[in-house]
């Protein structure tokens, strides 16, 4: 799949046949199994993201692939044909059947990590881990609050926080399938699932949050900041509402609220990403991040997938199944 101009993804992305280059001595030839459509993928295609690939470009920053062939200088003790690998960096273009990629940009994933979990392991769970680790030292019993709690990042935050005995106040939008979504989030550990309007009342019995995680912006971000404890930190990592983040002046002066930002692609080197995966993969092997719901589409149906990925209130992450998917076990 490629796009040669910026615009709405379902319009500008095309399916094309492109010659694969030779597998160089330090390269690996892979067949992609599955790749999700994340909000940043759509933003990059629309030209609204700071990362601007040279065009034409293959979209997709996350995915899992099967090694088909390794270059002559690639460590055959590490990579061998049949291994599953994920990219250590964004920007390679995962929405494609096959690719020749530098071996040092790939990370091997054990075969007992489910395919769709592996396909969605390198951006959202590492982001959740950084959000919990890099800003506030949270002790067991502490509370955090987040909006967009049913997003992939939000669900990973819930699972990671629960494992550390950290309480989570989870804000989602009013939606037709509220009961289903809120019971799913509670099943993975959410302490409270609530709407923006009900958040204060729903969490009155809990310690005030020390950390707020914002991927929405606008009034939702302001509400998170207002609910923080004295000296609390709000970290913005997404802007789904496309509205600015406003922190009222008294919160800064009288409550010493700190406002920070985070971007995995900027704040995390390849080595740091590998270290994060080393923490996350054992968890994934025990079933973490696997209860996230998915809506899968065959590559031939990519326009419907792109359309669906841009809609609100989806039942799960939209994932493209590439042809090699049929050859592997789930
Ligand atoms: N900074 C980083 O390093 C980093 C890394 C990963 C992700 N992100 C960002 O994190 C955010 C979530 O990514 P994801 O892949 O986890 O998302 P996702 O699974 O695709 O879910 C999207 C989420 O955004 C919500 N949403 C969509 N439009 C909204 C609006 N207008 N107002 C309020 N909520 C809205 C959805 O709520 P509904 O279900 O109600 O529609 C859903 O909770 C995105 O902004 C993404 O770019 C940032």
mmCIF file of C-alpha atoms and ligand atoms in Angstrom:
data_model
loop_
_atom_site.group_PDB
_atom_site.id
_atom_site.type_symbol
_atom_site.label_atom_id
_atom_site.label_comp_id
_atom_site.label_asym_id
_atom_site.label_seq_id
_atom_site.Cartn_x
_atom_site.Cartn_y
_atom_site.Cartn_z
ATOM 1 C CA UNK A 1 0.000 0.000 0.000
ATOM 2 C CA UNK A 2 1.328 3.457 -0.849
ATOM 3 C CA UNK A 3 0.298 7.092 -0.892
ATOM 4 C CA UNK A 4 1.780 9.682 -3.236
ATOM 5 C CA UNK A 5 -0.063 12.717 -1.866
ATOM 6 C CA UNK A 6 -1.515 13.731 1.483
ATOM 7 C CA UNK A 7 -5.255 13.518 2.053
ATOM 8 C CA UNK A 8 -7.986 11.321 3.487
ATOM 9 C CA UNK A 9 -6.471 7.838 3.842
ATOM 10 C CA UNK A 10 -9.309 5.936 2.123
ATOM 11 C CA UNK A 11 -8.867 8.219 -0.911
ATOM 12 C CA UNK A 12 -5.097 8.600 -1.291
ATOM 13 C CA UNK A 13 -3.824 5.148 -0.255
ATOM 14 C CA UNK A 14 -3.535 2.712 -3.180
ATOM 15 C CA UNK A 15 -2.599 -0.941 -3.517
ATOM 16 C CA UNK A 16 0.370 -1.238 -5.883
ATOM 17 C CA UNK A 17 2.841 -3.894 -7.014
ATOM 18 C CA UNK A 18 6.392 -2.762 -6.213
ATOM 19 C CA UNK A 19 9.634 -4.663 -6.945
ATOM 20 C CA UNK A 20 11.404 -5.802 -3.762
ATOM 21 C CA UNK A 21 15.073 -4.875 -3.589
ATOM 22 C CA UNK A 22 17.822 -7.503 -3.164
ATOM 23 C CA UNK A 23 18.404 -8.773 0.385
ATOM 24 C CA UNK A 24 21.739 -7.126 1.276
ATOM 25 C CA UNK A 25 24.285 -8.766 3.645
ATOM 26 C CA UNK A 26 22.855 -6.962 6.701
ATOM 27 C CA UNK A 27 19.201 -7.208 5.629
ATOM 28 C CA UNK A 28 16.300 -9.496 6.355
ATOM 29 C CA UNK A 29 13.518 -10.348 3.896
ATOM 30 C CA UNK A 30 10.196 -10.539 5.727
ATOM 31 C CA UNK A 31 6.561 -11.285 4.930
ATOM 32 C CA UNK A 32 4.177 -9.183 7.010
ATOM 33 C CA UNK A 33 1.471 -11.064 8.888
ATOM 34 C CA UNK A 34 -0.599 -8.266 10.386
ATOM 35 C CA UNK A 35 -0.396 -4.501 10.882
ATOM 36 C CA UNK A 36 -2.734 -2.175 12.775
ATOM 37 C CA UNK A 37 -4.105 1.177 11.653
ATOM 38 C CA UNK A 38 -3.252 3.622 14.433
ATOM 39 C CA UNK A 39 -4.389 7.266 14.685
ATOM 40 C CA UNK A 40 -0.842 8.499 13.923
ATOM 41 C CA UNK A 41 -0.815 6.457 10.668
ATOM 42 C CA UNK A 42 -3.893 8.339 9.496
ATOM 43 C CA UNK A 43 -2.388 11.670 10.636
ATOM 44 C CA UNK A 44 0.825 10.952 8.700
ATOM 45 C CA UNK A 45 -1.170 10.156 5.536
ATOM 46 C CA UNK A 46 -3.211 13.349 6.040
ATOM 47 C CA UNK A 47 0.022 15.354 6.401
ATOM 48 C CA UNK A 48 -0.969 16.456 9.924
ATOM 49 C CA UNK A 49 1.863 14.718 11.807
ATOM 50 C CA UNK A 50 5.365 16.056 12.548
ATOM 51 C CA UNK A 51 6.922 12.956 10.870
ATOM 52 C CA UNK A 52 6.707 13.596 7.135
ATOM 53 C CA UNK A 53 7.975 10.698 4.955
ATOM 54 C CA UNK A 54 9.173 11.422 1.443
ATOM 55 C CA UNK A 55 6.466 10.449 -1.046
ATOM 56 C CA UNK A 56 5.438 8.002 -2.353
ATOM 57 C CA UNK A 57 5.509 6.212 0.986
ATOM 58 C CA UNK A 58 4.199 2.971 2.465
ATOM 59 C CA UNK A 59 2.194 3.740 5.611
ATOM 60 C CA UNK A 60 2.145 1.769 8.853
ATOM 61 C CA UNK A 61 4.423 2.063 11.880
ATOM 62 C CA UNK A 62 3.605 -1.154 13.691
ATOM 63 C CA UNK A 63 3.179 -4.779 12.651
ATOM 64 C CA UNK A 64 4.550 -8.297 12.882
ATOM 65 C CA UNK A 65 6.345 -10.139 10.098
ATOM 66 C CA UNK A 66 7.753 -13.578 9.373
ATOM 67 C CA UNK A 67 11.440 -13.859 8.447
ATOM 68 C CA UNK A 68 11.771 -15.468 5.004
ATOM 69 C CA UNK A 69 15.498 -14.978 4.289
ATOM 70 C CA UNK A 70 18.494 -13.429 6.068
ATOM 71 C CA UNK A 71 21.519 -11.647 4.587
ATOM 72 C CA UNK A 72 24.966 -13.272 4.675
ATOM 73 C CA UNK A 73 26.221 -11.103 7.597
ATOM 74 C CA UNK A 74 23.083 -11.340 9.733
ATOM 75 C CA UNK A 75 23.558 -13.291 12.995
ATOM 76 C CA UNK A 76 21.862 -16.602 12.242
ATOM 77 C CA UNK A 77 21.821 -17.386 15.981
ATOM 78 C CA UNK A 78 19.420 -14.489 16.408
ATOM 79 C CA UNK A 79 17.306 -14.471 13.217
ATOM 80 C CA UNK A 80 16.300 -17.517 11.233
ATOM 81 C CA UNK A 81 13.606 -18.128 8.624
ATOM 82 C CA UNK A 82 10.232 -18.618 10.303
ATOM 83 C CA UNK A 83 10.958 -16.250 13.224
ATOM 84 C CA UNK A 84 8.441 -13.517 13.983
ATOM 85 C CA UNK A 85 9.851 -10.009 14.107
ATOM 86 C CA UNK A 86 8.592 -6.510 14.886
ATOM 87 C CA UNK A 87 10.107 -3.152 13.902
ATOM 88 C CA UNK A 88 12.122 -1.271 16.527
ATOM 89 C CA UNK A 89 11.415 2.048 14.835
ATOM 90 C CA UNK A 90 8.447 3.716 13.224
ATOM 91 C CA UNK A 91 8.555 4.675 9.573
ATOM 92 C CA UNK A 92 9.424 1.462 7.707
ATOM 93 C CA UNK A 93 5.936 1.051 6.292
ATOM 94 C CA UNK A 94 4.263 -2.079 7.633
ATOM 95 C CA UNK A 95 1.175 -2.058 5.418
ATOM 96 C CA UNK A 96 2.654 -4.324 2.788
ATOM 97 C CA UNK A 97 3.011 -7.977 2.021
ATOM 98 C CA UNK A 98 6.834 -8.154 2.080
ATOM 99 C CA UNK A 99 9.873 -5.957 2.699
ATOM 100 C CA UNK A 100 13.652 -6.021 2.806
ATOM 101 C CA UNK A 101 14.621 -4.344 6.102
ATOM 102 C CA UNK A 102 17.895 -3.765 7.984
ATOM 103 C CA UNK A 103 18.295 -6.548 10.580
ATOM 104 C CA UNK A 104 19.301 -4.122 13.323
ATOM 105 C CA UNK A 105 15.901 -2.444 13.110
ATOM 106 C CA UNK A 106 14.036 -5.661 13.884
ATOM 107 C CA UNK A 107 13.312 -7.418 17.167
ATOM 108 C CA UNK A 108 12.444 -11.108 17.494
ATOM 109 C CA UNK A 109 9.158 -11.984 19.200
ATOM 110 C CA UNK A 110 8.624 -15.462 20.693
ATOM 111 C CA UNK A 111 6.102 -17.610 18.859
ATOM 112 C CA UNK A 112 3.848 -17.896 21.932
ATOM 113 C CA UNK A 113 2.923 -14.214 21.746
ATOM 114 C CA UNK A 114 -0.376 -14.183 19.802
ATOM 115 C CA UNK A 115 -0.006 -12.713 16.297
ATOM 116 C CA UNK A 116 -2.354 -9.746 16.773
ATOM 117 C CA UNK A 117 -0.765 -8.951 20.154
ATOM 118 C CA UNK A 118 2.683 -8.981 18.514
ATOM 119 C CA UNK A 119 1.368 -6.782 15.687
ATOM 120 C CA UNK A 120 0.321 -4.150 18.229
ATOM 121 C CA UNK A 121 3.180 -4.435 20.727
ATOM 122 C CA UNK A 122 5.746 -1.867 19.645
ATOM 123 C CA UNK A 123 3.982 1.497 19.981
ATOM 124 C CA UNK A 124 1.058 1.530 22.387
ATOM 125 C CA UNK A 125 2.232 -0.766 25.244
ATOM 126 C CA UNK A 126 5.740 0.859 25.280
ATOM 127 C CA UNK A 127 4.069 4.279 25.360
ATOM 128 C CA UNK A 128 1.935 3.176 28.311
ATOM 129 C CA UNK A 129 5.027 1.883 30.130
ATOM 130 C CA UNK A 130 6.891 5.181 29.587
ATOM 131 C CA UNK A 131 3.884 7.220 30.700
ATOM 132 C CA UNK A 132 3.801 5.287 33.975
ATOM 133 C CA UNK A 133 7.577 5.300 34.542
ATOM 134 C CA UNK A 134 9.023 8.546 33.256
ATOM 135 C CA UNK A 135 7.117 11.307 35.043
ATOM 136 C CA UNK A 136 5.906 10.456 38.560
ATOM 137 C CA UNK A 137 7.210 7.826 40.977
ATOM 138 C CA UNK A 138 3.988 5.965 41.685
ATOM 139 C CA UNK A 139 3.752 3.760 44.782
ATOM 140 C CA UNK A 140 1.245 0.896 45.131
ATOM 141 C CA UNK A 141 -2.048 2.439 46.231
ATOM 142 C CA UNK A 142 -1.482 5.633 44.236
ATOM 143 C CA UNK A 143 -4.116 6.814 41.767
ATOM 144 C CA UNK A 144 -3.838 7.913 38.146
ATOM 145 C CA UNK A 145 -6.525 9.324 35.865
ATOM 146 C CA UNK A 146 -6.733 9.054 32.085
ATOM 147 C CA UNK A 147 -9.027 9.990 29.224
ATOM 148 C CA UNK A 148 -9.387 7.899 26.058
ATOM 149 C CA UNK A 149 -9.199 4.964 28.459
ATOM 150 C CA UNK A 150 -10.557 2.494 25.911
ATOM 151 C CA UNK A 151 -7.785 3.372 23.429
ATOM 152 C CA UNK A 152 -5.005 0.841 22.929
ATOM 153 C CA UNK A 153 -2.653 2.992 25.026
ATOM 154 C CA UNK A 154 -5.359 3.417 27.683
ATOM 155 C CA UNK A 155 -5.931 -0.339 27.940
ATOM 156 C CA UNK A 156 -2.198 -1.002 28.236
ATOM 157 C CA UNK A 157 -2.008 1.662 30.975
ATOM 158 C CA UNK A 158 -4.795 -0.134 32.851
ATOM 159 C CA UNK A 159 -3.068 -3.522 32.607
ATOM 160 C CA UNK A 160 0.351 -2.187 33.624
ATOM 161 C CA UNK A 161 -1.035 -0.051 36.462
ATOM 162 C CA UNK A 162 -3.132 -2.931 37.791
ATOM 163 C CA UNK A 163 -0.056 -5.173 37.905
ATOM 164 C CA UNK A 164 1.570 -2.494 40.121
ATOM 165 C CA UNK A 165 -1.508 -2.099 42.359
ATOM 166 C CA UNK A 166 -2.069 1.457 41.121
ATOM 167 C CA UNK A 167 -5.695 2.675 41.024
ATOM 168 C CA UNK A 168 -6.987 3.945 37.681
ATOM 169 C CA UNK A 169 -9.801 6.417 37.015
ATOM 170 C CA UNK A 170 -10.746 5.819 33.404
ATOM 171 C CA UNK A 171 -12.721 8.319 31.368
ATOM 172 C CA UNK A 172 -14.500 7.213 28.201
ATOM 173 C CA UNK A 173 -17.083 8.988 26.078
ATOM 174 C CA UNK A 174 -20.830 8.284 26.318
ATOM 175 C CA UNK A 175 -21.401 5.596 23.692
ATOM 176 C CA UNK A 176 -24.046 3.113 22.555
ATOM 177 C CA UNK A 177 -22.106 0.084 23.871
ATOM 178 C CA UNK A 178 -21.155 1.699 27.213
ATOM 179 C CA UNK A 179 -21.915 -1.400 29.340
ATOM 180 C CA UNK A 180 -19.821 -3.671 27.119
ATOM 181 C CA UNK A 181 -16.839 -1.296 26.982
ATOM 182 C CA UNK A 182 -16.874 -0.398 30.677
ATOM 183 C CA UNK A 183 -17.161 -4.032 31.757
ATOM 184 C CA UNK A 184 -14.293 -4.936 29.417
ATOM 185 C CA UNK A 185 -12.097 -2.215 30.981
ATOM 186 C CA UNK A 186 -13.027 -3.384 34.480
ATOM 187 C CA UNK A 187 -12.194 -6.960 33.466
ATOM 188 C CA UNK A 188 -8.613 -5.896 32.684
ATOM 189 C CA UNK A 189 -8.296 -4.075 36.024
ATOM 190 C CA UNK A 190 -9.836 -0.585 35.713
ATOM 191 C CA UNK A 191 -10.740 0.664 39.203
ATOM 192 C CA UNK A 192 -13.344 3.163 37.981
ATOM 193 C CA UNK A 193 -14.784 3.672 34.486
ATOM 194 C CA UNK A 194 -16.700 6.900 34.139
ATOM 195 C CA UNK A 195 -17.670 9.788 31.877
ATOM 196 C CA UNK A 196 -16.003 13.185 32.076
ATOM 197 C CA UNK A 197 -19.044 14.669 33.838
ATOM 198 C CA UNK A 198 -19.251 11.909 36.442
ATOM 199 C CA UNK A 199 -15.500 11.506 37.065
ATOM 200 C CA UNK A 200 -15.302 13.553 40.285
ATOM 201 C CA UNK A 201 -18.289 11.855 41.916
ATOM 202 C CA UNK A 202 -17.297 8.372 40.696
ATOM 203 C CA UNK A 203 -13.829 8.636 42.246
ATOM 204 C CA UNK A 204 -14.686 10.532 45.449
ATOM 205 C CA UNK A 205 -13.662 7.532 47.596
ATOM 206 C CA UNK A 206 -10.174 7.273 46.048
ATOM 207 C CA UNK A 207 -6.886 9.091 46.751
ATOM 208 C CA UNK A 208 -6.507 12.104 44.457
ATOM 209 C CA UNK A 209 -4.572 11.263 41.274
ATOM 210 C CA UNK A 210 -0.876 12.156 41.133
ATOM 211 C CA UNK A 211 -0.655 11.584 37.381
ATOM 212 C CA UNK A 212 -3.098 12.391 34.574
ATOM 213 C CA UNK A 213 -2.661 10.950 31.078
ATOM 214 C CA UNK A 214 -4.256 12.970 28.297
ATOM 215 C CA UNK A 215 -4.752 11.853 24.689
ATOM 216 C CA UNK A 216 -7.830 13.978 24.016
ATOM 217 C CA UNK A 217 -7.216 17.680 24.810
ATOM 218 C CA UNK A 218 -9.885 20.408 25.110
ATOM 219 C CA UNK A 219 -12.245 20.352 28.135
ATOM 220 C CA UNK A 220 -11.293 16.740 28.862
ATOM 221 C CA UNK A 221 -7.648 17.697 29.507
ATOM 222 C CA UNK A 222 -8.694 20.652 31.658
ATOM 223 C CA UNK A 223 -10.887 18.374 33.770
ATOM 224 C CA UNK A 224 -8.024 15.909 34.266
ATOM 225 C CA UNK A 225 -5.751 18.733 35.439
ATOM 226 C CA UNK A 226 -8.429 19.977 37.863
ATOM 227 C CA UNK A 227 -8.741 16.547 39.438
ATOM 228 C CA UNK A 228 -5.004 16.165 40.145
ATOM 229 C CA UNK A 229 -3.555 16.291 43.662
ATOM 230 C CA UNK A 230 -1.364 19.257 44.668
ATOM 231 C CA UNK A 231 1.846 19.153 42.587
ATOM 232 C CA UNK A 232 0.367 16.509 40.255
ATOM 233 C CA UNK A 233 1.483 16.036 36.655
ATOM 234 C CA UNK A 234 -0.569 15.941 33.484
ATOM 235 C CA UNK A 235 1.162 14.294 30.521
ATOM 236 C CA UNK A 236 -0.238 14.916 27.051
ATOM 237 C CA UNK A 237 0.612 12.221 24.515
ATOM 238 C CA UNK A 238 -2.210 12.594 21.979
ATOM 239 C CA UNK A 239 -4.752 15.118 20.743
ATOM 240 C CA UNK A 240 -7.728 13.115 19.492
ATOM 241 C CA UNK A 241 -10.235 16.001 19.821
ATOM 242 C CA UNK A 242 -7.855 18.329 17.910
ATOM 243 C CA UNK A 243 -8.576 20.942 20.624
ATOM 244 C CA UNK A 244 -5.798 22.698 22.559
ATOM 245 C CA UNK A 245 -4.821 21.806 26.108
ATOM 246 C CA UNK A 246 -5.778 24.585 28.518
ATOM 247 C CA UNK A 247 -4.588 24.598 32.126
ATOM 248 C CA UNK A 248 -6.382 27.264 34.199
ATOM 249 C CA UNK A 249 -3.958 29.774 35.764
ATOM 250 C CA UNK A 250 -4.956 29.052 39.419
ATOM 251 C CA UNK A 251 -4.021 25.389 38.952
ATOM 252 C CA UNK A 252 -0.498 26.413 37.995
ATOM 253 C CA UNK A 253 -0.129 29.052 40.719
ATOM 254 C CA UNK A 254 -1.928 27.532 43.678
ATOM 255 C CA UNK A 255 -1.717 23.779 42.979
ATOM 256 C CA UNK A 256 1.677 23.695 41.243
ATOM 257 C CA UNK A 257 0.290 21.436 38.517
ATOM 258 C CA UNK A 258 2.976 20.379 36.021
ATOM 259 C CA UNK A 259 2.133 19.949 32.325
ATOM 260 C CA UNK A 260 4.395 17.686 30.290
ATOM 261 C CA UNK A 261 4.359 15.985 26.913
ATOM 262 C CA UNK A 262 5.588 12.662 25.571
ATOM 263 C CA UNK A 263 6.304 11.158 22.138
ATOM 264 C CA UNK A 264 7.717 7.631 21.932
ATOM 265 C CA UNK A 265 9.253 8.305 18.500
ATOM 266 C CA UNK A 266 11.236 11.267 19.869
ATOM 267 C CA UNK A 267 11.876 10.299 23.500
ATOM 268 C CA UNK A 268 12.924 6.698 22.929
ATOM 269 C CA UNK A 269 15.987 5.399 21.063
ATOM 270 C CA UNK A 270 16.130 2.016 19.312
ATOM 271 C CA UNK A 271 18.034 0.536 22.300
ATOM 272 C CA UNK A 272 15.493 1.947 24.748
ATOM 273 C CA UNK A 273 12.672 0.489 22.647
ATOM 274 C CA UNK A 274 14.369 -2.922 22.778
ATOM 275 C CA UNK A 275 14.670 -2.585 26.573
ATOM 276 C CA UNK A 276 10.960 -1.750 26.832
ATOM 277 C CA UNK A 277 10.102 -4.806 24.707
ATOM 278 C CA UNK A 278 12.224 -6.940 26.997
ATOM 279 C CA UNK A 279 9.919 -5.926 29.843
ATOM 280 C CA UNK A 280 6.706 -6.203 27.837
ATOM 281 C CA UNK A 281 7.209 -9.494 25.999
ATOM 282 C CA UNK A 282 7.267 -11.716 29.131
ATOM 283 C CA UNK A 283 4.003 -10.052 30.139
ATOM 284 C CA UNK A 284 2.545 -10.665 26.668
ATOM 285 C CA UNK A 285 3.644 -14.309 26.891
ATOM 286 C CA UNK A 286 1.522 -14.589 30.045
ATOM 287 C CA UNK A 287 -1.509 -13.103 28.260
ATOM 288 C CA UNK A 288 -1.133 -9.355 28.841
ATOM 289 C CA UNK A 289 -2.368 -7.032 26.053
ATOM 290 C CA UNK A 290 -4.234 -9.948 24.453
ATOM 291 C CA UNK A 291 -7.683 -9.016 25.669
ATOM 292 C CA UNK A 292 -7.634 -5.884 23.528
ATOM 293 C CA UNK A 293 -10.362 -6.270 20.931
ATOM 294 C CA UNK A 294 -9.544 -6.244 17.218
ATOM 295 C CA UNK A 295 -11.477 -5.674 13.990
ATOM 296 C CA UNK A 296 -9.536 -7.434 11.220
ATOM 297 C CA UNK A 297 -9.648 -6.750 7.480
ATOM 298 C CA UNK A 298 -7.993 -8.545 4.551
ATOM 299 C CA UNK A 299 -5.636 -6.344 2.538
ATOM 300 C CA UNK A 300 -8.002 -6.402 -0.460
ATOM 301 C CA UNK A 301 -10.554 -4.690 1.790
ATOM 302 C CA UNK A 302 -8.129 -1.981 2.920
ATOM 303 C CA UNK A 303 -10.401 0.928 1.961
ATOM 304 C CA UNK A 304 -13.120 -0.309 4.350
ATOM 305 C CA UNK A 305 -10.424 -0.787 7.005
ATOM 306 C CA UNK A 306 -9.177 2.782 6.574
ATOM 307 C CA UNK A 307 -12.723 4.118 6.666
ATOM 308 C CA UNK A 308 -13.496 2.124 9.810
ATOM 309 C CA UNK A 309 -10.289 3.200 11.551
ATOM 310 C CA UNK A 310 -11.328 6.841 11.284
ATOM 311 C CA UNK A 311 -14.756 6.277 12.873
ATOM 312 C CA UNK A 312 -15.614 6.903 16.562
ATOM 313 C CA UNK A 313 -16.865 4.234 18.989
ATOM 314 C CA UNK A 314 -15.179 1.307 17.278
ATOM 315 C CA UNK A 315 -15.298 -2.139 18.866
ATOM 316 C CA UNK A 316 -11.505 -2.465 18.740
ATOM 317 C CA UNK A 317 -8.265 -1.700 16.962
ATOM 318 C CA UNK A 318 -8.508 -2.091 13.175
ATOM 319 C CA UNK A 319 -5.831 -4.510 11.941
ATOM 320 C CA UNK A 320 -4.890 -5.435 8.367
ATOM 321 C CA UNK A 321 -4.322 -9.148 7.860
ATOM 322 C CA UNK A 322 -1.653 -9.611 5.189
ATOM 323 C CA UNK A 323 -1.578 -12.755 2.972
ATOM 324 C CA UNK A 324 1.084 -14.544 5.075
ATOM 325 C CA UNK A 325 -1.305 -14.381 8.060
ATOM 326 C CA UNK A 326 -3.161 -17.396 6.661
ATOM 327 C CA UNK A 327 0.024 -19.466 6.871
ATOM 328 C CA UNK A 328 0.610 -18.833 10.587
ATOM 329 C CA UNK A 329 -1.064 -19.926 13.785
ATOM 330 C CA UNK A 330 -2.961 -17.198 15.664
HETATM 331 N N1 LIG B 1 2.926 10.233 22.007
HETATM 332 C C1 LIG B 1 3.136 8.961 21.730
HETATM 333 O O1 LIG B 1 4.260 8.464 21.789
HETATM 334 C C2 LIG B 1 1.971 8.115 21.337
HETATM 335 C C3 LIG B 1 2.116 6.731 21.173
HETATM 336 C C4 LIG B 1 0.981 5.986 20.873
HETATM 337 C C5 LIG B 1 -0.239 6.623 20.699
HETATM 338 N N2 LIG B 1 -0.315 7.972 20.820
HETATM 339 C C6 LIG B 1 -1.581 8.689 20.681
HETATM 340 O O2 LIG B 1 -2.458 8.161 21.650
HETATM 341 C C7 LIG B 1 -3.784 8.310 21.199
HETATM 342 C C8 LIG B 1 -4.466 6.954 21.292
HETATM 343 O O3 LIG B 1 -3.841 6.066 20.345
HETATM 344 P P1 LIG B 1 -4.351 4.561 20.258
HETATM 345 O O4 LIG B 1 -3.694 3.875 19.140
HETATM 346 O O5 LIG B 1 -4.271 3.983 21.610
HETATM 347 O O6 LIG B 1 -5.905 4.863 19.893
HETATM 348 P P2 LIG B 1 -7.065 3.888 19.457
HETATM 349 O O7 LIG B 1 -6.879 2.555 20.074
HETATM 350 O O8 LIG B 1 -7.205 3.981 17.983
HETATM 351 O O9 LIG B 1 -8.325 4.587 20.116
HETATM 352 C C9 LIG B 1 -8.677 5.914 19.810
HETATM 353 C C10 LIG B 1 -9.198 6.563 21.079
HETATM 354 O O10 LIG B 1 -9.424 7.954 20.847
HETATM 355 C C11 LIG B 1 -10.749 8.280 21.268
HETATM 356 N N3 LIG B 1 -11.242 9.400 20.466
HETATM 357 C C12 LIG B 1 -11.281 9.477 19.121
HETATM 358 N N4 LIG B 1 -11.746 10.686 18.740
HETATM 359 C C13 LIG B 1 -12.018 11.364 19.890
HETATM 360 C C14 LIG B 1 -12.531 12.663 20.170
HETATM 361 N N5 LIG B 1 -12.870 13.510 19.187
HETATM 362 N N6 LIG B 1 -12.673 13.024 21.460
HETATM 363 C C15 LIG B 1 -12.340 12.165 22.451
HETATM 364 N N7 LIG B 1 -11.841 10.934 22.257
HETATM 365 C C16 LIG B 1 -11.687 10.539 20.985
HETATM 366 C C17 LIG B 1 -11.536 7.009 21.032
HETATM 367 O O11 LIG B 1 -12.704 7.046 21.780
HETATM 368 P P3 LIG B 1 -14.100 6.414 21.252
HETATM 369 O O12 LIG B 1 -13.966 4.922 21.414
HETATM 370 O O13 LIG B 1 -15.073 7.042 22.154
HETATM 371 O O14 LIG B 1 -14.250 6.807 19.807
HETATM 372 C C18 LIG B 1 -10.519 5.982 21.542
HETATM 373 O O15 LIG B 1 -10.503 5.972 22.947
HETATM 374 C C19 LIG B 1 -3.697 8.872 19.783
HETATM 375 O O16 LIG B 1 -3.834 10.273 19.851
HETATM 376 C C20 LIG B 1 -2.291 8.513 19.358
HETATM 377 O O17 LIG B 1 -1.779 9.356 18.348
HETATM 378 C C21 LIG B 1 0.764 8.712 21.136
#
